[in-house]
Amino acid sequence: MAAKQDYYEILGVKRDAKPEEIKKAYRRLARKYHPDVNPGDKSAEERFKLTTEAHDVLSDPKKRSIYDRFGQYSDNLADAAARGAGPTSGRAAPGFDFTGFDWGSASTGTGGSSSSFRDIFADLFGGGAAKDKEPPRPQPQRGADIEMPLALSFEEAIKGLTTNITVNRSEQCSRCNGAGDIGGPVMVCATCKGSGQVQRAGGRLRFAQECSDCGGTGRRRPPCSLCKGKGTVPKTETVKVRIPAGVETGSRVRIPGKGEGGRLGAPAGDLHIITNVGSHKYFTRKGDNIYVTVPITVPEAALGAKIEVPTVEGKAQLRIPPGTQSGQKFRLKQRGAPSLRNPGARGDQFVEAQVTLPRVVSEETKELLREYAKLNSTNPRVEMGLE
Ligand SMILES: [Zn+2]
Ligand SMILES: [Zn+2]
């Protein structure tokens, strides 16, 4: 594909062509280059693409004015133009990229692209089955789930928490009961302009998707004025959330019925709270077990002692045996975090002893240590061949 395409040239119309002239030219060319008329002909397919692309832009007054200003059109460019930026602002205008557009599989799922092409075709020629095709009657549909993150402190995760959160969800429309329409004559779908497909941009790629407003039929009844045809209306709701004790980062708490609203009496989706637990000054947690490092003195380590250690549920007693080394670990059973999976059960707490050496300043203590050295003269490095 050439870098720049002149859409007016492609359609063979003047730059000041009226909308009807553009439409007429498109119909004529689409009929000529349509893949169904030219099976296997790549250049015809290419022409058909270009023709459709040109028509897509020039038939839309907004897009056309962007194209007239910049010599190309993309949604990004339209956004930039709406913000007042232009190619003269120093930033290169985003390119118009259709290279990722796979027409061979433009319509995913059943039916394939050829049937949708046929629908466009039938539409172009103003006749055929598509005109009389009834839009499918909407079916009851459960609302989608909503996921929301929630930050908790380390302590809140251990103890559990009840809190109110604000959820932007939706509810079944009270006017149409979620049908999206309240009857009336069948008309061309305004969302997809009758094609049954809508363009979606994914990065630099664009792809076609079945139009959800008309179920891909290109036809629909006048949309409900309250929900604009969506079947649901937005609702901001304060939801009371009970986070059970023992959640971790990534735990999911389900609140039934607080997701998006259902349609035609179907239930709403669920709200899933995904917890994000903060860290603690000295506790760390792995699963339901808690780890803490506790400093002990040299005499406590050498002679043994009964000391107090912190746990997530307050203080606990720990017996340090004589001759405890730095790094030695002790287990306090059932003093860890409450188990989410096993209600009532708790993990363990592991205490790592860390022998701390005081900064010796008094002469008296120094004398005692010299005395100690005399009484314990074994070199601890003797196993390393040192004396
Ligand atoms: Zn549609
Ligand atoms: Zn409605």
Tab-separated table of C-alpha atoms and ligand atoms in Angstrom:
chain	number	residue	atom	x	y	z
A	1	MET	CA	0.000	0.000	0.000
A	2	ALA	CA	1.361	3.397	-0.856
A	3	ALA	CA	2.208	5.662	2.033
A	4	LYS	CA	-0.522	8.123	1.245
A	5	GLN	CA	-3.796	7.463	-0.461
A	6	ASP	CA	-6.003	10.124	-1.851
A	7	TYR	CA	-9.465	9.081	-0.810
A	8	TYR	CA	-11.076	11.422	-3.324
A	9	GLU	CA	-9.005	9.903	-6.083
A	10	ILE	CA	-9.855	6.378	-4.931
A	11	LEU	CA	-13.561	7.123	-5.088
A	12	GLY	CA	-13.108	9.180	-8.273
A	13	VAL	CA	-14.917	12.218	-6.880
A	14	LYS	CA	-14.047	15.899	-6.644
A	15	ARG	CA	-12.807	17.351	-3.366
A	16	ASP	CA	-16.049	19.245	-2.961
A	17	ALA	CA	-18.204	16.217	-3.729
A	18	LYS	CA	-21.532	16.104	-1.967
A	19	PRO	CA	-22.318	13.201	0.407
A	20	GLU	CA	-24.693	11.668	-2.174
A	21	GLU	CA	-21.955	11.683	-4.816
A	22	ILE	CA	-19.574	9.950	-2.413
A	23	LYS	CA	-22.167	7.364	-1.539
A	24	LYS	CA	-22.980	6.756	-5.193
A	25	ALA	CA	-19.322	6.406	-6.141
A	26	TYR	CA	-18.757	3.990	-3.268
A	27	ARG	CA	-21.716	1.812	-4.244
A	28	ARG	CA	-20.478	1.618	-7.802
A	29	LEU	CA	-16.901	0.709	-6.816
A	30	ALA	CA	-17.864	-1.655	-4.019
A	31	ARG	CA	-20.067	-3.544	-6.471
A	32	LYS	CA	-17.168	-3.749	-8.901
A	33	TYR	CA	-14.427	-4.816	-6.459
A	34	HIS	CA	-16.404	-6.792	-3.912
A	35	PRO	CA	-14.585	-10.036	-2.926
A	36	ASP	CA	-17.714	-12.049	-3.651
A	37	VAL	CA	-17.641	-10.810	-7.235
A	38	ASN	CA	-13.879	-11.296	-7.593
A	39	PRO	CA	-13.100	-14.479	-5.683
A	40	GLY	CA	-9.360	-14.922	-5.143
A	41	ASP	CA	-8.486	-11.633	-6.802
A	42	LYS	CA	-6.057	-9.935	-4.393
A	43	SER	CA	-5.869	-6.629	-6.221
A	44	ALA	CA	-9.650	-6.360	-6.317
A	45	GLU	CA	-9.752	-7.125	-2.609
A	46	GLU	CA	-7.164	-4.400	-2.048
A	47	ARG	CA	-9.229	-1.957	-4.066
A	48	PHE	CA	-12.332	-2.938	-2.137
A	49	LYS	CA	-10.511	-2.285	1.132
A	50	LEU	CA	-9.298	1.095	-0.033
A	51	THR	CA	-12.706	2.009	-1.349
A	52	THR	CA	-14.338	1.080	1.941
A	53	GLU	CA	-11.653	2.914	3.865
A	54	ALA	CA	-12.111	6.024	1.721
A	55	HIS	CA	-15.871	5.855	2.076
A	56	ASP	CA	-15.635	5.281	5.805
A	57	VAL	CA	-13.743	8.547	6.203
A	58	LEU	CA	-15.366	10.743	3.556
A	59	SER	CA	-18.934	9.750	4.421
A	60	ASP	CA	-18.447	10.949	7.991
A	61	PRO	CA	-18.418	14.785	8.087
A	62	LYS	CA	-16.159	14.849	11.174
A	63	LYS	CA	-13.661	12.364	9.751
A	64	ARG	CA	-13.784	14.085	6.397
A	65	SER	CA	-12.868	17.452	7.862
A	66	ILE	CA	-9.914	15.873	9.694
A	67	TYR	CA	-8.850	14.221	6.453
A	68	ASP	CA	-9.172	17.485	4.552
A	69	ARG	CA	-7.032	19.243	7.146
A	70	PHE	CA	-4.287	16.654	7.590
A	71	GLY	CA	-4.398	14.599	4.401
A	72	GLN	CA	-5.036	11.482	6.452
A	73	TYR	CA	-7.378	10.211	9.109
A	74	SER	CA	-6.978	8.223	12.300
A	75	ASP	CA	-8.849	8.200	15.585
A	76	ASN	CA	-5.711	9.462	17.320
A	77	LEU	CA	-5.551	12.337	14.911
A	78	ALA	CA	-9.206	13.095	15.562
A	79	ASP	CA	-8.517	13.188	19.301
A	80	ALA	CA	-5.486	15.390	18.771
A	81	ALA	CA	-7.493	17.721	16.562
A	82	ALA	CA	-10.222	17.896	19.177
A	83	ARG	CA	-7.573	18.996	21.690
A	84	GLY	CA	-6.384	21.646	19.283
A	85	ALA	CA	-3.129	19.989	18.286
A	86	GLY	CA	-2.197	19.523	14.669
A	87	PRO	CA	0.678	18.376	12.500
A	88	THR	CA	2.231	21.826	12.894
A	89	SER	CA	2.561	21.357	16.643
A	90	GLY	CA	5.918	19.676	16.104
A	91	ARG	CA	4.756	16.161	16.873
A	92	ALA	CA	4.358	13.879	13.907
A	93	ALA	CA	0.752	12.973	13.317
A	94	PRO	CA	0.020	9.326	14.034
A	95	GLY	CA	-0.024	7.286	10.857
A	96	PHE	CA	-3.050	5.749	9.360
A	97	ASP	CA	-2.375	2.093	9.696
A	98	PHE	CA	-4.566	-0.526	8.167
A	99	THR	CA	-1.833	-3.091	7.733
A	100	GLY	CA	-3.025	-5.171	10.676
A	101	PHE	CA	-6.542	-5.287	9.387
A	102	ASP	CA	-7.184	-8.857	8.403
A	103	TRP	CA	-10.171	-8.823	6.161
A	104	GLY	CA	-9.984	-12.536	5.647
A	105	SER	CA	-11.018	-13.058	9.253
A	106	ALA	CA	-12.479	-9.692	10.019
A	107	SER	CA	-15.501	-11.268	11.603
A	108	THR	CA	-14.517	-13.707	14.292
A	109	GLY	CA	-16.743	-16.514	15.411
A	110	THR	CA	-19.358	-18.199	13.366
A	111	GLY	CA	-20.610	-16.805	10.110
A	112	GLY	CA	-17.229	-15.574	8.957
A	113	SER	CA	-16.474	-12.490	6.977
A	114	SER	CA	-18.172	-13.513	3.771
A	115	SER	CA	-21.630	-13.566	5.304
A	116	SER	CA	-21.154	-10.101	6.758
A	117	PHE	CA	-19.833	-8.941	3.410
A	118	ARG	CA	-22.957	-10.350	1.880
A	119	ASP	CA	-25.005	-8.333	4.349
A	120	ILE	CA	-23.194	-5.161	3.336
A	121	PHE	CA	-23.676	-6.229	-0.248
A	122	ALA	CA	-27.383	-6.749	0.217
A	123	ASP	CA	-27.544	-3.413	1.938
A	124	LEU	CA	-25.669	-1.710	-0.885
A	125	PHE	CA	-28.026	-3.055	-3.459
A	126	GLY	CA	-30.962	-2.051	-1.362
A	127	GLY	CA	-32.615	-5.407	-1.248
A	128	GLY	CA	-32.242	-8.976	-0.155
A	129	ALA	CA	-32.862	-10.799	3.040
A	130	ALA	CA	-30.959	-8.430	5.293
A	131	LYS	CA	-33.597	-5.729	4.903
A	132	ASP	CA	-36.305	-7.931	6.268
A	133	LYS	CA	-34.126	-9.624	8.829
A	134	GLU	CA	-35.555	-9.223	12.306
A	135	PRO	CA	-33.130	-8.272	14.992
A	136	PRO	CA	-32.878	-11.147	17.482
A	137	ARG	CA	-35.115	-10.803	20.506
A	138	PRO	CA	-32.852	-9.935	23.423
A	139	GLN	CA	-32.229	-12.785	25.830
A	140	PRO	CA	-31.940	-12.608	29.605
A	141	GLN	CA	-28.286	-12.058	30.325
A	142	ARG	CA	-26.429	-12.169	33.620
A	143	GLY	CA	-24.454	-9.002	34.350
A	144	ALA	CA	-20.673	-8.985	34.094
A	145	ASP	CA	-18.497	-9.300	37.181
A	146	ILE	CA	-16.594	-6.275	38.455
A	147	GLU	CA	-13.116	-6.462	39.951
A	148	MET	CA	-11.906	-3.805	42.367
A	149	PRO	CA	-8.626	-3.539	44.243
A	150	LEU	CA	-8.649	-2.747	47.967
A	151	ALA	CA	-5.585	-1.731	49.972
A	152	LEU	CA	-5.350	-3.088	53.533
A	153	SER	CA	-2.767	-2.703	56.253
A	154	PHE	CA	-0.924	-5.787	57.499
A	155	GLU	CA	-2.966	-5.733	60.714
A	156	GLU	CA	-6.300	-5.308	58.910
A	157	ALA	CA	-5.493	-8.376	56.811
A	158	ILE	CA	-4.819	-10.390	59.981
A	159	LYS	CA	-7.881	-9.197	61.883
A	160	GLY	CA	-10.338	-8.800	59.014
A	161	LEU	CA	-12.173	-5.623	58.158
A	162	THR	CA	-15.660	-4.343	57.449
A	163	THR	CA	-15.736	-1.217	55.315
A	164	ASN	CA	-17.853	0.694	52.822
A	165	ILE	CA	-16.618	1.114	49.285
A	166	THR	CA	-18.009	3.061	46.357
A	167	VAL	CA	-18.729	0.921	43.325
A	168	ASN	CA	-19.526	2.226	39.854
A	169	ARG	CA	-21.831	-0.475	38.633
A	170	SER	CA	-25.086	-0.671	36.680
A	171	GLU	CA	-28.609	-1.866	37.162
A	172	GLN	CA	-31.241	-3.284	34.865
A	173	CYS	CA	-33.055	-0.436	33.136
A	174	SER	CA	-36.439	0.099	34.750
A	175	ARG	CA	-38.000	1.419	31.546
A	176	CYS	CA	-37.274	-1.497	29.206
A	177	ASN	CA	-36.481	-4.128	31.860
A	178	GLY	CA	-33.136	-4.627	30.213
A	179	ALA	CA	-34.432	-5.351	26.712
A	180	GLY	CA	-32.796	-2.195	25.319
A	181	ASP	CA	-35.958	-1.259	23.453
A	182	ILE	CA	-39.680	-1.070	24.081
A	183	GLY	CA	-40.803	-2.309	20.683
A	184	GLY	CA	-41.375	-0.154	17.618
A	185	PRO	CA	-40.367	-0.447	13.971
A	186	VAL	CA	-37.135	-2.161	12.956
A	187	MET	CA	-34.568	0.308	11.632
A	188	VAL	CA	-30.952	0.406	10.531
A	189	CYS	CA	-28.683	0.153	13.588
A	190	ALA	CA	-27.175	3.571	14.229
A	191	THR	CA	-24.132	2.159	15.992
A	192	CYS	CA	-22.815	0.119	13.069
A	193	LYS	CA	-24.753	1.963	10.361
A	194	GLY	CA	-26.272	-1.339	9.324
A	195	SER	CA	-23.044	-3.235	8.723
A	196	GLY	CA	-23.413	-5.402	11.817
A	197	GLN	CA	-19.785	-4.722	12.673
A	198	VAL	CA	-17.922	-2.057	14.565
A	199	GLN	CA	-14.247	-1.111	14.292
A	200	ARG	CA	-12.133	-1.451	17.370
A	201	ALA	CA	-8.612	-0.120	17.730
A	202	GLY	CA	-6.063	-2.294	19.520
A	203	GLY	CA	-2.767	-0.427	19.620
A	204	ARG	CA	-1.848	0.265	16.022
A	205	LEU	CA	-4.148	-2.453	14.791
A	206	ARG	CA	-7.771	-2.104	13.966
A	207	PHE	CA	-10.178	-4.969	13.792
A	208	ALA	CA	-13.835	-5.539	13.230
A	209	GLN	CA	-16.161	-6.837	15.908
A	210	GLU	CA	-19.763	-7.873	15.835
A	211	CYS	CA	-21.914	-4.902	16.766
A	212	SER	CA	-23.327	-5.695	20.194
A	213	ASP	CA	-26.175	-3.222	19.868
A	214	CYS	CA	-27.842	-5.152	17.077
A	215	GLY	CA	-26.257	-8.571	17.567
A	216	GLY	CA	-24.541	-8.221	14.196
A	217	THR	CA	-27.781	-7.993	12.243
A	218	GLY	CA	-27.423	-4.311	11.394
A	219	ARG	CA	-31.084	-3.803	12.351
A	220	ARG	CA	-32.707	-2.892	15.599
A	221	ARG	CA	-35.740	-1.316	17.150
A	222	PRO	CA	-35.493	2.271	18.410
A	223	PRO	CA	-33.326	2.093	21.526
A	224	CYS	CA	-34.889	2.722	24.934
A	225	SER	CA	-34.566	6.394	25.763
A	226	LEU	CA	-33.574	5.783	29.378
A	227	CYS	CA	-30.685	3.332	28.885
A	228	LYS	CA	-29.899	4.318	25.273
A	229	GLY	CA	-30.411	0.683	24.295
A	230	LYS	CA	-27.856	-0.747	26.696
A	231	GLY	CA	-30.480	-2.435	28.875
A	232	THR	CA	-28.740	-1.197	31.992
A	233	VAL	CA	-28.264	2.211	33.589
A	234	PRO	CA	-25.148	3.323	35.490
A	235	LYS	CA	-25.389	3.391	39.261
A	236	THR	CA	-22.887	4.531	41.852
A	237	GLU	CA	-23.466	2.514	44.981
A	238	THR	CA	-21.932	2.306	48.433
A	239	VAL	CA	-21.367	-1.352	49.177
A	240	LYS	CA	-20.580	-2.772	52.602
A	241	VAL	CA	-17.672	-5.161	52.301
A	242	ARG	CA	-16.600	-7.681	54.902
A	243	ILE	CA	-13.011	-8.777	54.403
A	244	PRO	CA	-12.410	-11.996	56.366
A	245	ALA	CA	-9.395	-12.362	58.656
A	246	GLY	CA	-6.354	-13.855	56.957
A	247	VAL	CA	-6.492	-12.379	53.460
A	248	GLU	CA	-3.246	-11.902	51.565
A	249	THR	CA	-2.224	-9.784	48.597
A	250	GLY	CA	-4.229	-11.158	45.676
A	251	SER	CA	-6.992	-12.732	47.775
A	252	ARG	CA	-10.421	-12.411	46.158
A	253	VAL	CA	-13.483	-11.575	48.201
A	254	ARG	CA	-16.731	-12.119	46.324
A	255	ILE	CA	-19.756	-9.946	46.987
A	256	PRO	CA	-22.655	-11.553	45.116
A	257	GLY	CA	-24.971	-9.412	43.037
A	258	LYS	CA	-22.922	-6.224	43.199
A	259	GLY	CA	-21.434	-6.483	39.696
A	260	GLU	CA	-23.036	-5.098	36.537
A	261	GLY	CA	-26.803	-5.365	36.296
A	262	GLY	CA	-28.422	-8.249	34.450
A	263	ARG	CA	-30.851	-7.945	31.565
A	264	LEU	CA	-34.449	-9.112	31.319
A	265	GLY	CA	-34.589	-10.356	34.881
A	266	ALA	CA	-31.270	-12.207	34.819
A	267	PRO	CA	-29.173	-11.752	37.971
A	268	ALA	CA	-26.494	-9.092	38.333
A	269	GLY	CA	-22.855	-10.121	38.205
A	270	ASP	CA	-20.645	-10.309	41.277
A	271	LEU	CA	-18.227	-7.825	42.727
A	272	HIS	CA	-14.761	-9.220	43.362
A	273	ILE	CA	-12.558	-7.355	45.796
A	274	ILE	CA	-8.884	-8.095	45.221
A	275	THR	CA	-6.887	-7.307	48.324
A	276	ASN	CA	-3.504	-5.647	48.391
A	277	VAL	CA	-1.896	-6.058	51.802
A	278	GLY	CA	0.754	-3.647	53.055
A	279	SER	CA	3.980	-4.701	54.763
A	280	HIS	CA	4.766	-4.598	58.492
A	281	LYS	CA	7.648	-3.038	60.353
A	282	TYR	CA	8.941	-6.371	61.690
A	283	PHE	CA	6.532	-9.155	60.765
A	284	THR	CA	6.685	-10.853	57.411
A	285	ARG	CA	4.200	-13.400	56.219
A	286	LYS	CA	4.402	-16.466	54.019
A	287	GLY	CA	1.028	-18.115	53.632
A	288	ASP	CA	-0.411	-18.432	57.132
A	289	ASN	CA	3.003	-18.410	58.842
A	290	ILE	CA	4.506	-15.284	60.344
A	291	TYR	CA	8.243	-14.626	60.573
A	292	VAL	CA	9.923	-12.245	62.958
A	293	THR	CA	13.531	-11.633	63.976
A	294	VAL	CA	14.021	-10.873	67.685
A	295	PRO	CA	17.260	-9.535	69.172
A	296	ILE	CA	18.622	-11.312	72.276
A	297	THR	CA	21.557	-10.414	74.504
A	298	VAL	CA	24.778	-12.406	74.862
A	299	PRO	CA	23.914	-13.586	78.404
A	300	GLU	CA	20.405	-14.614	77.247
A	301	ALA	CA	21.940	-16.569	74.399
A	302	ALA	CA	24.643	-18.156	76.551
A	303	LEU	CA	22.671	-18.883	79.692
A	304	GLY	CA	19.167	-19.271	78.295
A	305	ALA	CA	16.216	-17.070	79.197
A	306	LYS	CA	12.478	-16.670	79.092
A	307	ILE	CA	11.718	-13.644	76.927
A	308	GLU	CA	8.671	-11.861	75.584
A	309	VAL	CA	8.215	-11.786	71.815
A	310	PRO	CA	5.618	-9.946	69.721
A	311	THR	CA	2.974	-11.894	67.797
A	312	VAL	CA	0.197	-10.620	65.553
A	313	GLU	CA	-2.186	-11.206	68.463
A	314	GLY	CA	-0.081	-9.542	71.146
A	315	LYS	CA	2.819	-10.683	73.338
A	316	ALA	CA	3.878	-14.285	73.864
A	317	GLN	CA	6.476	-16.040	76.051
A	318	LEU	CA	9.413	-17.765	74.406
A	319	ARG	CA	12.017	-19.903	76.183
A	320	ILE	CA	15.529	-19.416	74.825
A	321	PRO	CA	17.664	-22.453	75.660
A	322	PRO	CA	21.244	-22.018	76.917
A	323	GLY	CA	23.786	-21.852	74.107
A	324	THR	CA	21.427	-20.326	71.535
A	325	GLN	CA	23.223	-19.199	68.402
A	326	SER	CA	22.391	-16.190	66.251
A	327	GLY	CA	20.051	-17.253	63.438
A	328	GLN	CA	18.489	-20.087	65.412
A	329	LYS	CA	14.729	-20.366	64.826
A	330	PHE	CA	11.963	-21.161	67.267
A	331	ARG	CA	8.399	-22.051	66.488
A	332	LEU	CA	5.353	-20.725	68.293
A	333	LYS	CA	2.560	-23.042	67.215
A	334	GLN	CA	-0.777	-21.538	66.202
A	335	ARG	CA	0.436	-17.977	66.699
A	336	GLY	CA	0.526	-17.089	62.982
A	337	ALA	CA	-2.127	-15.626	60.695
A	338	PRO	CA	-5.688	-16.985	60.675
A	339	SER	CA	-6.230	-19.450	57.849
A	340	LEU	CA	-8.633	-18.333	55.119
A	341	ARG	CA	-9.060	-21.850	53.800
A	342	ASN	CA	-9.383	-23.516	57.168
A	343	PRO	CA	-11.567	-21.313	59.394
A	344	GLY	CA	-10.558	-21.435	63.043
A	345	ALA	CA	-7.048	-22.665	62.252
A	346	ARG	CA	-3.957	-20.478	62.385
A	347	GLY	CA	-0.465	-20.704	60.995
A	348	ASP	CA	2.646	-20.729	63.176
A	349	GLN	CA	5.013	-17.958	64.092
A	350	PHE	CA	8.734	-18.465	63.570
A	351	VAL	CA	11.065	-16.419	65.735
A	352	GLU	CA	14.652	-16.013	64.627
A	353	ALA	CA	17.036	-15.139	67.456
A	354	GLN	CA	19.614	-12.524	66.668
A	355	VAL	CA	22.399	-12.219	69.223
A	356	THR	CA	23.249	-8.559	69.622
A	357	LEU	CA	26.542	-7.309	70.959
A	358	PRO	CA	26.504	-4.262	73.159
A	359	ARG	CA	28.849	-1.400	72.537
A	360	VAL	CA	31.109	-1.872	75.569
A	361	VAL	CA	32.194	1.405	77.156
A	362	SER	CA	32.581	0.776	80.878
A	363	GLU	CA	35.988	-0.386	82.109
A	364	GLU	CA	34.267	-2.827	84.447
A	365	THR	CA	32.545	-4.680	81.614
A	366	LYS	CA	35.747	-4.734	79.584
A	367	GLU	CA	37.533	-6.329	82.550
A	368	LEU	CA	34.801	-8.939	82.800
A	369	LEU	CA	35.149	-9.753	79.116
A	370	ARG	CA	38.915	-10.116	79.438
A	371	GLU	CA	38.276	-12.481	82.317
A	372	TYR	CA	35.778	-14.346	80.156
A	373	ALA	CA	38.346	-14.603	77.338
A	374	LYS	CA	40.898	-16.128	79.670
A	375	LEU	CA	38.424	-18.760	80.819
A	376	ASN	CA	37.301	-19.533	77.230
A	377	SER	CA	40.503	-19.462	75.248
A	378	THR	CA	39.499	-21.899	72.459
A	379	ASN	CA	39.961	-20.301	69.034
A	380	PRO	CA	36.640	-20.674	67.121
A	381	ARG	CA	38.592	-20.542	63.836
A	382	VAL	CA	40.667	-23.598	64.602
A	383	GLU	CA	38.692	-25.682	62.093
A	384	MET	CA	39.836	-23.299	59.390
A	385	GLY	CA	43.460	-24.253	60.083
A	386	LEU	CA	44.080	-21.113	62.096
A	387	GLU	CA	45.487	-20.879	65.577
B	1	ZN	ZN	-25.314	-2.573	14.934
B	2	ZN	ZN	-33.903	0.850	28.872
